[in-house]
Amino acid sequence: MPDYMFLLESRLSPEQRAAMLRVQELAAVLGFNVYLTGGTVRDLITGANLRDLDFTVEGNPSKMARELEKGGAKVLSEDEKLRQVELLFAGDVEGSISAARDEHYVRPGTRPEIRWSTIMEDLRRRDFSLNAIAISLNPASRGLLLDPTNGLSDIEHGEVRALSIHSFTNQPVRLLRALRLAARMGFKLESRTQEWFNLAIERELQLTITPEDAGEEVRSLSREERPQLILKEWEEGDLLELVHPILAKKHPGYDAINRLIKVRDDLYMAGFRPRLATPMLLAIFGRLKDRELSNTLSKLGYRSAEIEAIEKFPEKAMEIQKELAGKKTKTPIDAYRYIEKIPMEYVAYLLAESSNSAALSKLKAFLHKWRPVRQALPIVATELEALGMPRGPKFDQIVQDVFAIQLNGRAKTLEERVKILRKLSGIKEPPKKKEKEKKPAKAEKHVETAAEKKAAAVEKHATHERHKAGMKAAAAKHKAKK
Ligand code: ATP
Ligand code: MG
């Protein structure tokens, strides 16, 4: 059996690891058993991006939420009836903590009765086997995999398998979920699941999906990496109607989605991982008129503040575009300072949708030229230090001045930079030894000063770092191509 704890620790970001340790710690203090569950474990096993951390505790997570809030985490939503909390941990880590529960259906398709339960019962009431795996985070069994419905084997076979014959009857929204998961992962429905699926469609259970449930699916869709694959599946299965008849009639904005995905891949390569739910939603519903969009979102259970923010998004992007084409961002350094403060989702939206060449060229320069220069700025600081300048406000100012000069395409070589650094700092070159003092006959050997030695070492390090960055970029490009 692979060591899941090792896998987990090597796959989590440092911020995610810190969040997990905090949850583990709190659960131990309260005496609750705690597990990683759901999408987190699935994505961990399949090697997919770990977007969020889903925890399940055998107990009520509300106390944990209060403690986490004290430590700076933000509670995004809390469902007291379901004992479920959505959180944003420090470092922008998304996650949820839910109480382990069983769902008892008196008759298939009725509202289930909820009973607080053990982790095993909780796993068995889930939708698909690949979502019903847990990893223990408890001291005595840390890293142990709990897989009561054999989800691991379904993952190996590339299949989405529903856990009961009543699965779709009990929750028709699982029809959308099944297709979404299968399309996302490149899996197929397991044969019996496919039969149950077809039977449900024959009985028109899809028409009983509540708009709120469909809305949750749309929210998830807008966070997907490749929503176009899912939309195509929904469209083929005549399920798009359920999201909204107008969307089915006018079709999703596939071109806009593809443009945004291309931009997102470009942003990944430049080292950004923006959340693109709003621009993606706008791309998906791009063919709807403003009024149609707000009506659709409202029907799907989006809150009015959310709808307003979505509707205003393009306007705000146009304001940014105007600034980028205007005088205030004329010089590269002014443009850089402006762009670094714009939320990345607007950058992505403009790169995908704008046709303003002035704005576009600045955004592209920011990502591919200016940011790499900014990232190499610590090297300039070391070079300045090597010349003998003590760190402090004046030192920082000089580094910033060099940055502005570099954005204009100058100070690329060490020699040029040292010259500029000397000029800005007023540190003179050490006096050269007079020719005649040198011993005549012997081969000329240049004796490096301490500052030169340090500068040479710094340049060597910088070259190495640039080489590493180049390799990383090439690897990312290679991966993205794959
Ligand atoms: P994503 O990567 O989209 O977040 P996820 O599997 O984590 O995928 P969530 O909607 O966050 O999806 O749900 C978390 C877990 O809750 C799922 O993995 C699944 O085990 C369970 N779950 C969600 N919706 C249902 C449902 N309708 N019926 C049964 N179990 C569900
Ligand atoms: Mg999740």
CSV table of N, CA and C in Angstrom, one decimal, residues 75-126:
chain,number,residue,atom,x,y,z
A,75,VAL,N,-14.8,32.2,7.9
A,75,VAL,CA,-15.9,31.2,7.6
A,75,VAL,C,-16.7,31.8,6.4
A,76,LEU,N,-16.7,31.1,5.3
A,76,LEU,CA,-17.4,31.6,4.1
A,76,LEU,C,-18.9,31.2,4.2
A,77,SER,N,-19.2,30.1,4.8
A,77,SER,CA,-20.6,29.8,5.0
A,77,SER,C,-20.7,28.7,6.0
A,78,GLU,N,-21.9,28.7,6.7
A,78,GLU,CA,-22.0,27.7,7.8
A,78,GLU,C,-23.5,27.2,7.7
A,79,ASP,N,-23.6,25.8,7.6
A,79,ASP,CA,-24.9,25.2,7.6
A,79,ASP,C,-25.1,24.5,8.9
A,80,GLU,N,-25.9,25.1,9.8
A,80,GLU,CA,-25.9,24.5,11.2
A,80,GLU,C,-26.7,23.2,11.2
A,81,LYS,N,-27.7,23.1,10.3
A,81,LYS,CA,-28.5,21.9,10.2
A,81,LYS,C,-27.6,20.7,9.7
A,82,LEU,N,-26.8,21.0,8.7
A,82,LEU,CA,-26.0,19.9,8.1
A,82,LEU,C,-24.6,19.8,8.8
A,83,ARG,N,-24.4,20.7,9.8
A,83,ARG,CA,-23.1,20.8,10.5
A,83,ARG,C,-22.0,20.8,9.5
A,84,GLN,N,-22.0,21.8,8.7
A,84,GLN,CA,-21.0,21.9,7.6
A,84,GLN,C,-20.5,23.3,7.5
A,85,VAL,N,-19.2,23.5,7.5
A,85,VAL,CA,-18.6,24.8,7.4
A,85,VAL,C,-17.7,24.9,6.2
A,86,GLU,N,-17.8,26.0,5.5
A,86,GLU,CA,-16.9,26.3,4.4
A,86,GLU,C,-15.9,27.3,4.9
A,87,LEU,N,-14.7,27.1,4.7
A,87,LEU,CA,-13.7,28.0,5.2
A,87,LEU,C,-12.6,28.5,4.2
A,88,LEU,N,-12.1,29.6,4.6
A,88,LEU,CA,-10.9,30.1,3.9
A,88,LEU,C,-9.8,30.2,4.9
A,89,PHE,N,-8.9,29.3,4.9
A,89,PHE,CA,-7.8,29.3,5.9
A,89,PHE,C,-6.7,30.3,5.5
A,90,ALA,N,-5.8,30.5,6.4
A,90,ALA,CA,-4.7,31.5,6.1
A,90,ALA,C,-4.0,31.0,4.8
A,91,GLY,N,-3.5,32.0,4.0
A,91,GLY,CA,-2.8,31.7,2.8
A,91,GLY,C,-3.8,31.3,1.7
A,92,ASP,N,-5.1,31.7,1.8
A,92,ASP,CA,-6.0,31.5,0.7
A,92,ASP,C,-6.4,30.1,0.5
A,93,VAL,N,-6.2,29.2,1.5
A,93,VAL,CA,-6.5,27.8,1.4
A,93,VAL,C,-8.0,27.6,1.6
A,94,GLU,N,-8.7,27.0,0.5
A,94,GLU,CA,-10.1,26.8,0.6
A,94,GLU,C,-10.3,25.4,1.3
A,95,GLY,N,-11.4,25.3,2.0
A,95,GLY,CA,-11.7,24.0,2.6
A,95,GLY,C,-13.0,23.9,3.3
A,96,SER,N,-13.4,22.7,3.7
A,96,SER,CA,-14.7,22.6,4.4
A,96,SER,C,-14.5,21.5,5.5
A,97,ILE,N,-15.3,21.7,6.6
A,97,ILE,CA,-15.3,20.7,7.6
A,97,ILE,C,-16.8,20.3,7.8
A,98,SER,N,-17.0,19.0,7.7
A,98,SER,CA,-18.4,18.5,7.9
A,98,SER,C,-18.5,17.5,9.0
A,99,ALA,N,-19.6,17.4,9.6
A,99,ALA,CA,-19.9,16.3,10.6
A,99,ALA,C,-20.2,15.1,9.8
A,100,ALA,N,-19.6,14.0,10.3
A,100,ALA,CA,-19.9,12.7,9.6
A,100,ALA,C,-21.4,12.4,9.8
A,101,ARG,N,-22.1,12.1,8.7
A,101,ARG,CA,-23.6,11.9,8.8
A,101,ARG,C,-24.0,10.7,7.9
A,102,ASP,N,-25.1,10.2,8.3
A,102,ASP,CA,-25.8,9.2,7.5
A,102,ASP,C,-27.1,9.8,7.0
A,103,GLU,N,-27.6,9.3,5.8
A,103,GLU,CA,-28.8,9.9,5.3
A,103,GLU,C,-29.8,8.7,5.2
A,104,HIS,N,-30.9,8.8,5.8
A,104,HIS,CA,-31.9,7.7,5.8
A,104,HIS,C,-33.1,8.2,4.9
A,105,TYR,N,-33.3,7.4,3.9
A,105,TYR,CA,-34.5,7.8,3.0
A,105,TYR,C,-35.6,6.8,3.4
A,106,VAL,N,-36.8,7.4,3.8
A,106,VAL,CA,-37.9,6.6,4.2
A,106,VAL,C,-38.4,5.9,2.9
A,107,ARG,N,-38.5,6.7,1.9
A,107,ARG,CA,-38.8,6.1,0.5
A,107,ARG,C,-37.9,6.8,-0.4
A,108,PRO,N,-37.4,6.1,-1.5
A,108,PRO,CA,-36.5,6.7,-2.4
A,108,PRO,C,-37.1,8.0,-3.0
A,109,GLY,N,-36.2,9.0,-3.0
A,109,GLY,CA,-36.6,10.3,-3.6
A,109,GLY,C,-37.2,11.2,-2.6
A,110,THR,N,-37.5,10.8,-1.4
A,110,THR,CA,-38.1,11.7,-0.4
A,110,THR,C,-36.9,12.4,0.3
A,111,ARG,N,-37.2,13.4,1.1
A,111,ARG,CA,-36.1,14.1,1.8
A,111,ARG,C,-35.5,13.2,2.9
A,112,PRO,N,-34.2,13.1,2.9
A,112,PRO,CA,-33.6,12.1,3.8
A,112,PRO,C,-33.6,12.6,5.3
A,113,GLU,N,-33.7,11.7,6.2
A,113,GLU,CA,-33.5,12.0,7.6
A,113,GLU,C,-32.0,11.9,7.9
A,114,ILE,N,-31.5,12.9,8.6
A,114,ILE,CA,-30.1,12.9,8.9
A,114,ILE,C,-29.7,12.4,10.2
A,115,ARG,N,-28.8,11.5,10.3
A,115,ARG,CA,-28.3,11.0,11.6
A,115,ARG,C,-26.8,11.2,11.7
A,116,TRP,N,-26.3,11.7,12.8
A,116,TRP,CA,-24.9,11.8,13.0
A,116,TRP,C,-24.3,10.4,13.1
A,117,SER,N,-23.1,10.3,12.4
A,117,SER,CA,-22.7,8.9,12.3
A,117,SER,C,-21.2,8.7,12.4
A,118,THR,N,-20.7,7.6,12.1
A,118,THR,CA,-19.2,7.3,12.0
A,118,THR,C,-18.8,7.6,10.6
A,119,ILE,N,-17.5,7.7,10.4
A,119,ILE,CA,-16.9,7.9,9.1
A,119,ILE,C,-17.4,6.9,8.1
A,120,MET,N,-17.4,5.6,8.5
A,120,MET,CA,-17.7,4.5,7.6
A,120,MET,C,-19.2,4.7,7.0
A,121,GLU,N,-20.1,5.1,7.9
A,121,GLU,CA,-21.5,5.3,7.4
A,121,GLU,C,-21.5,6.5,6.5
A,122,ASP,N,-20.7,7.5,6.9
A,122,ASP,CA,-20.7,8.7,6.1
A,122,ASP,C,-20.2,8.4,4.7
A,123,LEU,N,-19.2,7.6,4.6
A,123,LEU,CA,-18.6,7.3,3.3
A,123,LEU,C,-19.6,6.6,2.4
A,124,ARG,N,-20.4,5.7,3.0
A,124,ARG,CA,-21.3,4.8,2.3
A,124,ARG,C,-22.5,5.6,1.8
A,125,ARG,N,-22.8,6.8,2.4
A,125,ARG,CA,-24.0,7.5,1.9
A,125,ARG,C,-23.6,8.5,0.8
A,126,ARG,N,-22.4,8.5,0.4
A,126,ARG,CA,-22.0,9.4,-0.6
A,126,ARG,C,-22.4,9.0,-2.0
